[in-house]
Amino acid sequence: DNEDFIQFELPNNSNPNQRIAVSIDCDVYGDENVFARVELLNVDGNDATRITGPPIDCNEGEFLVTIRNDQVQLARVYVQGVPEVQTLVEYTLVVAPF
């Protein structure tokens, strides 16, 4: 498959907005012209709204993002590009509230 979905939820407090640090580190085995990318979504019932900001690419460091901590969040990790040969992308996604 070329995408994974990871759902997470932060503890709710009095402020509905929460800053988080997000990073994704990857190793590519096969076609090294492809890479993984993550986009974050706020999920409210059956609706999902993309969190403002560009997608986060592999090995680009840590990005600060504001999410709604009174909703569930969804990280969509997907392959950017079409591999020419069979390719494995191993990734580590880190989400850290602060």
Coordinates of N, CA and C in Angstrom, one line a residue:
D1 N 0.8 -1.2 0.0 CA 0.0 0.0 0.0 C 0.9 1.2 0.0
N2 N 0.3 2.4 -0.4 CA 1.1 3.6 -0.4 C 0.7 4.6 0.6
E3 N -0.1 4.3 1.6 CA -0.5 5.2 2.6 C -0.9 4.5 3.9
D4 N -0.6 5.2 5.0 CA -1.0 4.7 6.3 C -1.8 5.8 7.0
F5 N -2.7 5.5 7.9 CA -3.5 6.4 8.7 C -3.2 6.1 10.2
I6 N -2.8 7.1 10.9 CA -2.6 7.0 12.4 C -3.4 8.0 13.1
Q7 N -4.3 7.5 13.9 CA -5.2 8.4 14.7 C -4.7 8.6 16.1
F8 N -4.7 9.9 16.6 CA -4.3 10.2 17.9 C -5.2 11.2 18.5
E9 N -5.2 11.3 19.8 CA -6.0 12.3 20.5 C -5.2 12.8 21.7
L10 N -5.2 14.1 21.9 CA -4.5 14.7 23.1 C -5.5 14.9 24.2
P11 N -5.0 14.9 25.4 CA -5.9 15.2 26.5 C -6.5 16.6 26.4
N12 N -7.8 16.8 26.6 CA -8.4 18.1 26.5 C -8.2 18.9 27.7
N13 N -7.9 20.2 27.5 CA -7.9 21.1 28.7 C -8.8 22.3 28.3
S14 N -8.6 23.3 29.1 CA -9.5 24.5 28.9 C -9.3 25.2 27.5
N15 N -8.2 25.0 26.9 CA -7.9 25.6 25.6 C -8.1 24.6 24.5
P16 N -9.0 24.9 23.5 CA -9.2 23.9 22.5 C -8.1 23.8 21.4
N17 N -7.1 24.8 21.5 CA -6.0 24.7 20.5 C -4.7 24.2 21.2
Q18 N -4.0 23.4 20.6 CA -2.8 22.9 21.2 C -1.6 22.9 20.2
R19 N -0.5 23.4 20.5 CA 0.7 23.4 19.7 C 1.4 22.0 19.9
I20 N 1.8 21.4 18.7 CA 2.5 20.2 18.8 C 3.7 20.3 17.8
A21 N 4.7 19.5 18.1 CA 5.9 19.4 17.2 C 5.7 18.0 16.5
V22 N 5.9 18.1 15.2 CA 5.7 16.9 14.3 C 7.0 16.7 13.5
S23 N 7.5 15.5 13.4 CA 8.6 15.2 12.5 C 8.4 13.7 12.0
I24 N 8.9 13.5 10.8 CA 8.9 12.2 10.2 C 10.3 11.9 9.7
D25 N 10.9 10.8 10.1 CA 12.2 10.4 9.6 C 12.0 9.1 8.8
C26 N 12.7 9.0 7.7 CA 12.5 7.9 6.8 C 13.8 7.3 6.3
D27 N 13.7 6.0 6.0 CA 14.7 5.3 5.2 C 14.0 4.7 4.0
V28 N 14.6 4.9 2.8 CA 14.0 4.3 1.6 C 14.9 3.2 1.1
Y29 N 14.3 2.1 0.8 CA 15.0 0.9 0.2 C 14.3 0.6 -1.1
G30 N 15.1 0.9 -2.2 CA 14.5 0.7 -3.5 C 14.7 2.0 -4.3
D31 N 13.6 2.6 -4.9 CA 13.7 3.8 -5.6 C 13.8 5.0 -4.7
E32 N 15.0 5.5 -4.6 CA 15.2 6.6 -3.7 C 14.8 8.0 -4.2
N33 N 14.1 8.0 -5.3 CA 13.4 9.2 -5.8 C 12.1 9.5 -5.2
V34 N 11.5 8.5 -4.5 CA 10.3 8.7 -3.8 C 10.6 8.9 -2.3
F35 N 9.6 9.5 -1.6 CA 9.8 9.7 -0.2 C 8.4 9.7 0.5
A36 N 8.4 9.7 1.8 CA 7.1 9.7 2.5 C 6.8 11.2 2.9
R37 N 5.5 11.4 3.1 CA 5.1 12.7 3.5 C 3.9 12.5 4.4
V38 N 3.7 13.5 5.4 CA 2.6 13.4 6.3 C 1.8 14.6 6.3
E39 N 0.5 14.5 6.3 CA -0.4 15.6 6.4 C -1.3 15.3 7.6
L40 N -1.7 16.3 8.4 CA -2.5 16.2 9.6 C -3.9 16.7 9.3
L41 N -4.9 16.0 9.9 CA -6.3 16.4 9.8 C -6.9 16.4 11.2
N42 N -7.8 17.3 11.4 CA -8.7 17.3 12.6 C -10.0 16.5 12.2
V43 N -10.4 15.5 13.0 CA -11.5 14.7 12.7 C -12.6 15.1 13.7
D44 N -13.8 15.4 13.2 CA -15.0 15.7 14.0 C -16.1 14.9 13.5
G45 N -16.4 13.8 14.1 CA -17.5 12.9 13.6 C -17.0 12.2 12.3
N46 N -17.8 12.4 11.2 CA -17.5 11.9 9.9 C -16.8 12.9 9.0
D47 N -16.5 14.1 9.6 CA -15.8 15.1 8.8 C -14.3 15.2 9.2
A48 N -13.5 15.4 8.2 CA -12.1 15.6 8.4 C -11.7 16.9 7.8
T49 N -11.0 17.8 8.5 CA -10.5 19.1 8.0 C -9.0 19.1 8.0
R50 N -8.4 19.4 6.9 CA -6.9 19.5 6.9 C -6.4 20.6 7.7
I51 N -5.4 20.3 8.5 CA -4.8 21.3 9.4 C -4.0 22.3 8.5
T52 N -4.1 23.6 8.8 CA -3.4 24.6 8.0 C -1.9 24.4 7.9
G53 N -1.3 24.5 6.8 CA 0.1 24.4 6.6 C 0.4 23.3 5.5
P54 N 1.7 23.3 5.1 CA 2.0 22.4 4.0 C 2.2 21.0 4.6
P55 N 2.2 19.9 3.8 CA 2.6 18.6 4.3 C 4.0 18.6 4.8
I56 N 4.3 17.7 5.6 CA 5.6 17.6 6.3 C 6.4 16.4 5.6
D57 N 7.5 16.7 5.0 CA 8.3 15.7 4.3 C 9.3 15.0 5.2
C58 N 9.7 13.8 4.8 CA 10.7 13.0 5.5 C 12.0 13.7 5.7
N59 N 12.6 13.6 6.8 CA 13.9 14.0 7.1 C 14.1 15.5 7.0
E60 N 13.0 16.3 7.2 CA 13.0 17.7 7.0 C 13.1 18.4 8.4
G61 N 13.1 17.6 9.5 CA 13.2 18.2 10.8 C 11.8 18.4 11.5
E62 N 11.8 19.1 12.5 CA 10.6 19.3 13.3 C 9.8 20.5 12.9
F63 N 8.5 20.3 12.8 CA 7.6 21.4 12.5 C 6.6 21.7 13.6
L64 N 6.3 22.9 13.9 CA 5.3 23.3 14.9 C 4.0 23.5 14.2
V65 N 2.9 22.9 14.8 CA 1.6 22.9 14.2 C 0.6 23.1 15.3
T66 N -0.5 23.9 15.0 CA -1.6 24.0 16.0 C -2.7 23.1 15.6
I67 N -3.2 22.3 16.5 CA -4.3 21.4 16.3 C -5.4 21.7 17.2
R68 N -6.6 21.2 17.0 CA -7.7 21.3 17.9 C -7.6 20.1 18.9
N69 N -7.4 20.4 20.2 CA -7.3 19.3 21.1 C -8.6 18.8 21.7
D70 N -9.7 19.4 21.2 CA -11.1 18.9 21.5 C -11.6 18.0 20.4
Q71 N -10.7 17.7 19.4 CA -11.1 16.7 18.4 C -10.0 15.7 18.3
V72 N -10.3 14.6 17.5 CA -9.4 13.6 17.2 C -8.5 14.0 16.1
Q73 N -7.3 13.7 16.1 CA -6.4 14.0 14.9 C -6.0 12.8 14.2
L74 N -5.8 13.0 12.9 CA -5.4 11.9 12.0 C -4.2 12.3 11.2
A75 N -3.2 11.4 11.2 CA -2.0 11.6 10.4 C -2.1 10.7 9.2
R76 N -2.0 11.3 8.0 CA -2.0 10.5 6.8 C -0.6 10.5 6.3
V77 N 0.1 9.3 6.3 CA 1.5 9.2 5.8 C 1.4 8.5 4.5
Y78 N 1.9 9.1 3.5 CA 1.8 8.6 2.1 C 3.1 8.7 1.3
V79 N 3.2 7.9 0.3 CA 4.4 8.0 -0.6 C 4.2 9.0 -1.6
Q80 N 5.2 9.9 -1.8 CA 5.1 11.0 -2.8 C 6.0 10.5 -3.9
G81 N 5.4 10.4 -5.1 CA 6.1 9.9 -6.3 C 5.6 8.5 -6.6
V82 N 6.0 8.0 -7.8 CA 5.7 6.6 -8.2 C 7.0 5.9 -8.3
P83 N 7.2 4.9 -7.5 CA 8.5 4.1 -7.6 C 8.6 3.4 -8.9
E84 N 9.8 3.3 -9.4 CA 10.1 2.6 -10.6 C 10.4 1.1 -10.3
V85 N 10.8 0.8 -9.1 CA 11.0 -0.6 -8.7 C 10.3 -0.8 -7.3
Q86 N 10.2 -2.0 -6.9 CA 9.6 -2.3 -5.6 C 10.4 -1.5 -4.5
T87 N 9.7 -0.8 -3.7 CA 10.3 0.1 -2.8 C 9.7 0.0 -1.4
L88 N 10.5 0.0 -0.4 CA 10.0 0.0 1.0 C 10.5 1.3 1.7
V89 N 9.5 2.0 2.3 CA 9.8 3.2 3.1 C 9.5 2.9 4.5
E90 N 10.6 2.9 5.3 CA 10.4 2.7 6.8 C 10.4 4.1 7.4
Y91 N 9.4 4.4 8.2 CA 9.3 5.8 8.8 C 9.1 5.7 10.3
T92 N 9.5 6.8 10.9 CA 9.2 7.0 12.3 C 8.5 8.4 12.4
L93 N 7.3 8.4 12.9 CA 6.5 9.6 13.0 C 6.5 10.0 14.5
V94 N 6.9 11.2 14.8 CA 6.9 11.7 16.2 C 6.0 12.9 16.3
V95 N 5.1 12.8 17.3 CA 4.1 13.9 17.6 C 4.3 14.2 19.1
A96 N 4.7 15.4 19.4 CA 5.0 15.8 20.8 C 4.3 17.1 21.1
P97 N 3.3 17.0 22.1 CA 2.7 18.2 22.5 C 3.6 19.0 23.4
F98 N 3.4 20.3 23.5 CA 4.2 21.1 24.4 C 3.4 22.3 24.9

